[in-house]
PDB file of C-alpha atoms in Angstrom:
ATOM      1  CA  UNK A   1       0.000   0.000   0.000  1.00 81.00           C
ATOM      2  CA  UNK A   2       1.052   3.917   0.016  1.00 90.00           C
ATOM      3  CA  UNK A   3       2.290   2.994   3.529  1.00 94.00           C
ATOM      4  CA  UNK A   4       4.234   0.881   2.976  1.00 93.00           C
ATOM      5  CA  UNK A   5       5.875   2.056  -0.180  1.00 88.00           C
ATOM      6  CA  UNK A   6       6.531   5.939   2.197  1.00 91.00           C
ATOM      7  CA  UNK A   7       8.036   3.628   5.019  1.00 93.00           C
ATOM      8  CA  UNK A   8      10.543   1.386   2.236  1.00 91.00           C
ATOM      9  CA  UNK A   9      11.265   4.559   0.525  1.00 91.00           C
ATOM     10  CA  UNK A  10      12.237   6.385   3.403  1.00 92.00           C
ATOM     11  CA  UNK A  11      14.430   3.113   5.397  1.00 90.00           C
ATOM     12  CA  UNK A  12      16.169   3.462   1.782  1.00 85.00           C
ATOM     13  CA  UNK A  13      17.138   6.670   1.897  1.00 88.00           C
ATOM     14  CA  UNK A  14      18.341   6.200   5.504  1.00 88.00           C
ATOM     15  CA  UNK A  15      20.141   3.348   4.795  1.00 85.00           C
ATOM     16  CA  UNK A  16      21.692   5.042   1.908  1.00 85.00           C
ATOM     17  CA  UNK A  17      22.961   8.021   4.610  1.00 81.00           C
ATOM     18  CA  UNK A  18      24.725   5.490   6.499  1.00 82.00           C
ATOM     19  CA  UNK A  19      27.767   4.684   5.554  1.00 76.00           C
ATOM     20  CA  UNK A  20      28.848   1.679   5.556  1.00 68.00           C
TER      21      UNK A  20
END
């Protein structure tokens, strides 16, 4: 749902400020 497409989209984006 829109839910849970806003809550993937935004773990992505942390994930992609984290470096590794």
């Amino acid at each position: 749902g829109v839910v849970a497409g806003a809550k993937a989209a935004l773990v992505g984006t942390i994930a992609s400020a984290v470096p590794t």
